[in-house]
């Protein structure tokens, strides 16, 4: 990527820039280029549809990582009012790679949490590039348990490459923290709506990703392993991450078909970063709609359905009794 | 959670698909006996570099008599070490078969190879047996099968293990040693097994029976970050690799060499993540003692 | 805990003894008004060493306009800063009086001196007032009275504060700033106030109303290690000393000087112990916002 | 103290040593000193009664700190069988200054916890001289919550000078950890019997000291502040700790009268270290008796009574309406 532009979208970006220039020129000089502009716009529309309607899995991964893609706090600020950010796990540290707090969403009080990437280098260092330590997961859990205490629904916005592969993170038991979060989250008595907004990497995502509804932005990815690491394992070549992205089935549409997510939230053509406000509005609409469906349910009912949902996860085959019989009667080796 | 208890008694809530492989490739129900060790085979001990005879090693529970290095133990051999006798063991869910839900390239072939090599149909053996004369639900991950990693079948078998143990009000012991963590070839469905098994552990709590998690070398990734970490009691064999992120990935991330002893059982004990380190020879007595205290 | 809720509605379960002091020494119900600040009095700011006029300082909520140093605020002044108006405040339990249960030498004299100096009968003022037009149960520790330390009366008043708030289903705000922690002169009975108040906080949870704990300089010892740490939301004023063991004791134990910023609000935030640091001028709006979110 | 002997018990110790010598001599040489021995024994009994029946508060503090006084693990090993020690807080560290586990006590499965002092310098370093860090309190809480899960009663043996005044202990929030333990312990649905076996120092003791019954060994102390620190504050002189011990009322008898503890467990004359087995048996008898009384009670009933008990703690006076009236009508200042 050069200047936030991918190679494969360059023709479109150049065309869009020419349109902008022409518009500026029109305004400045007062010359009418409306006919030329219309032609260019039509061409741009065609090109946009052509490029963005047939994105490869890897192109979507690239969009999910776009530096101008809205971060968790960006979304919170766009979809909520009265956000009160809360800090700390009450045990070790405040992990700024995980944010959360209390806010109004469409008039409803909610607890909203999520990993937070930095929007520049300085912020990225403070936020460990959006990679939480165990205390980040524990902070999220603390806030979710607070939500449960007050009967507030929970919105979890997920955008994380994965758990942090660092010494301290291992020392302070990120495996245990992730397991504990999964366990506790599964039995919270309030509605939980999770949205993979960007990257959904492995245990780091699942640690805040068990919900009554799991939604996914159109260009987000969610996987048991990052495409790079998968490529490294399969072909000893991280350069083949695009191939790995394809075989892992990590796109929103694939996950919908696998029954792992409940809905795909469409993004503005070309990705959330091309129209952040619109992306946020669509996210908000979907989250609010699902929350309103869940709010009438009792705690028991929520947990019951949530457990049923995860109980069904997985695909396997069951041998028939007869087949097993036949196999075990055949001679060994 | 007495409210949900009944719901999960019914079987087959997972999505079942027909086996995609031909008849000839079908794995067989594995023999519930440790394989005979041929005479004269030897291994070099990675702990002390000494040459050890496998028959002797097997007699010593696969622990080096010189340096105490704990070798991997297969599922069936482990069961024979822990239970009163293998004859008390009734295996569960032998009819579940792994499929290739993502159409992941080479997955079927690798599975078939693993099955042929190990005589196992999947990376976990589950069932009920007797320990100290009392019934216990037991699951053992076998490192030799796909690094003991968890896909849909492993997750399902473990989930059913906890469900049946809840029904029968008997304790659960799970021996985990899966270097692979989640099974990459089943993609996101493997990740979901972490949620499914963790929920099964918590629901099992309603039985008021203990769940003892035994961590063996290596317990990593998605296995560690789900059911293996959620034991009421967590025991670890000495010197096992225990952690979430693999040591090579950590090393690459921090760009310096790892401190010695990083991610060992001893490291986990010091950091408060396990209850105790138990040598293999003491494992059975320790399990028996904890279970006895729970019957008192 | 709806089971216990009714039990604690009845009053006077503590042991009452007759006041041991003569009539003339009796503390009076304190005036519920901030004391007038005489003109021309000045203080030196410990933050920036500048000379500040007290009247100006009071207008700026006792915060140095030059460096932001937060001075101590008395209980009544604090109430006037936080509530819609002092007129909305109804004080509770003004009839409780401290005794000398251990016969601790000099306790009565020191109490009398404190009472004369401050116009307060004890280190906490509790009651109900309006914040943002809605009722809130509020307790404020006054550092000028025995360092805001907690003895039987402080513990009892705070416990009743939570009990009445539970009855009335209104939120609680407690502003803590007690350098003394537990009141040494009441010995073990002070320690027991930590248990009593902590239990009151937890029982209050049944109201589903929030408890906001505000930590001001200094919040230490038994005050910090009980109700002050148990807020649903914990706010801290900037630069407050917050901790359990006093910094001098820590310094003596470790035999080296303390790292800069040790036990400040900022240290507590970084270590995950408080939700946020709130400047005094933002305290009222922040409380109002959290309470408003709870009414939504 | 010289060689484990206090100045004030030296005459007795010397006499006891002479008796032992004489007994050895009798055995060795076969000469009959039975009459002399009887006289000496009578004298020793008188002296023992004289010295130990009128111990000052400070002398008891000294006994509570005696290097041969049984530690928590000593008591556990003497009163329980099948002890399984459990480790870790699942968050930060295993704090060896706090021990705990599962055991049989008179046939009953119990969870038993307590701070552990070292029995020599090496062990003391490992155990931080029996001063727990926050993770020690959290480990204790974890074990107590496990006990609750399995309906097991809890025995808390308390012997701790106080919370550790160290940088890391403050960093990891020992104030928060103590408060959290007090809160959680108060609402556990299983019987809790606490025993101050040696030192009961402030928040460090209370963090594992909220129980249905709180017992105290005869020579233990329990206080809001250590006598040394109190002396430092009052007189700027830790040397006056004996005076502080007296004014603070920290002995078992005083605390019984103040309603803070429920029973004093008598120690062998001269302190638990003079007959460790007997001390342990008396401790065991008392703990078992209280547990058996509590076992029939339901979780609700236990919590109800526990809260009622602490609700009464404290002493104060209540002004009458008339007096208040009169006072507020009198002119100010
Ligand atoms: Zn070896
Ligand atoms: Zn200043």
mmCIF file of C-alpha atoms in Angstrom, chain D residues 6 8 48 52-53 55 59-66 68-70 75 158-159 195-199 215-221 250-253 263-286:
data_model
loop_
_atom_site.group_PDB
_atom_site.id
_atom_site.type_symbol
_atom_site.label_atom_id
_atom_site.label_comp_id
_atom_site.label_asym_id
_atom_site.label_seq_id
_atom_site.Cartn_x
_atom_site.Cartn_y
_atom_site.Cartn_z
ATOM 1 C CA UNK D 6 12.600 -14.478 76.963
ATOM 2 C CA UNK D 8 11.092 -12.994 81.948
ATOM 3 C CA UNK D 48 5.266 -21.669 85.661
ATOM 4 C CA UNK D 52 2.493 -17.590 82.718
ATOM 5 C CA UNK D 53 -0.781 -16.928 84.475
ATOM 6 C CA UNK D 55 1.254 -12.450 81.231
ATOM 7 C CA UNK D 59 4.513 -10.855 76.809
ATOM 8 C CA UNK D 60 1.687 -12.479 74.899
ATOM 9 C CA UNK D 61 2.765 -10.636 71.756
ATOM 10 C CA UNK D 62 6.210 -12.097 72.317
ATOM 11 C CA UNK D 63 4.752 -15.588 72.697
ATOM 12 C CA UNK D 64 2.685 -15.080 69.553
ATOM 13 C CA UNK D 65 5.927 -14.383 67.714
ATOM 14 C CA UNK D 66 7.928 -17.200 69.247
ATOM 15 C CA UNK D 68 9.012 -22.290 67.604
ATOM 16 C CA UNK D 69 5.314 -21.412 67.677
ATOM 17 C CA UNK D 70 3.466 -23.656 65.209
ATOM 18 C CA UNK D 75 -1.146 -26.763 62.388
ATOM 19 C CA UNK D 158 -4.497 -16.376 60.730
ATOM 20 C CA UNK D 159 -0.928 -15.532 61.601
ATOM 21 C CA UNK D 195 -8.739 -18.651 64.130
ATOM 22 C CA UNK D 196 -6.121 -16.078 64.986
ATOM 23 C CA UNK D 197 -3.383 -18.523 65.828
ATOM 24 C CA UNK D 198 -0.535 -16.056 66.265
ATOM 25 C CA UNK D 199 -0.495 -12.526 64.961
ATOM 26 C CA UNK D 215 -11.669 -17.817 67.508
ATOM 27 C CA UNK D 216 -8.380 -16.829 69.007
ATOM 28 C CA UNK D 217 -5.555 -18.750 70.601
ATOM 29 C CA UNK D 218 -4.897 -17.601 74.144
ATOM 30 C CA UNK D 219 -1.628 -15.859 73.361
ATOM 31 C CA UNK D 220 -2.481 -14.521 69.940
ATOM 32 C CA UNK D 221 -2.971 -10.834 69.263
ATOM 33 C CA UNK D 250 -5.188 -6.679 71.484
ATOM 34 C CA UNK D 251 -5.297 -9.799 73.650
ATOM 35 C CA UNK D 252 -7.805 -12.597 73.265
ATOM 36 C CA UNK D 253 -9.642 -11.841 76.520
ATOM 37 C CA UNK D 263 -14.013 -17.943 71.907
ATOM 38 C CA UNK D 264 -10.543 -18.102 73.364
ATOM 39 C CA UNK D 265 -8.717 -21.378 72.745
ATOM 40 C CA UNK D 266 -6.537 -22.105 75.766
ATOM 41 C CA UNK D 267 -2.894 -22.825 75.043
ATOM 42 C CA UNK D 268 -0.589 -25.152 76.938
ATOM 43 C CA UNK D 269 0.848 -23.214 79.872
ATOM 44 C CA UNK D 270 3.658 -21.042 78.585
ATOM 45 C CA UNK D 271 2.490 -20.955 75.010
ATOM 46 C CA UNK D 272 1.710 -23.151 72.057
ATOM 47 C CA UNK D 273 5.381 -23.760 71.307
ATOM 48 C CA UNK D 274 5.884 -25.541 74.642
ATOM 49 C CA UNK D 275 3.505 -28.306 73.587
ATOM 50 C CA UNK D 276 2.729 -28.040 69.911
ATOM 51 C CA UNK D 277 0.705 -31.250 69.714
ATOM 52 C CA UNK D 278 -1.517 -30.231 72.581
ATOM 53 C CA UNK D 279 -1.970 -26.753 71.139
ATOM 54 C CA UNK D 280 -2.976 -28.319 67.848
ATOM 55 C CA UNK D 281 -5.431 -30.695 69.503
ATOM 56 C CA UNK D 282 -7.135 -27.841 71.341
ATOM 57 C CA UNK D 283 -7.305 -25.853 68.138
ATOM 58 C CA UNK D 284 -8.744 -28.832 66.326
ATOM 59 C CA UNK D 285 -11.327 -29.530 69.003
ATOM 60 C CA UNK D 286 -12.579 -25.949 68.919
#
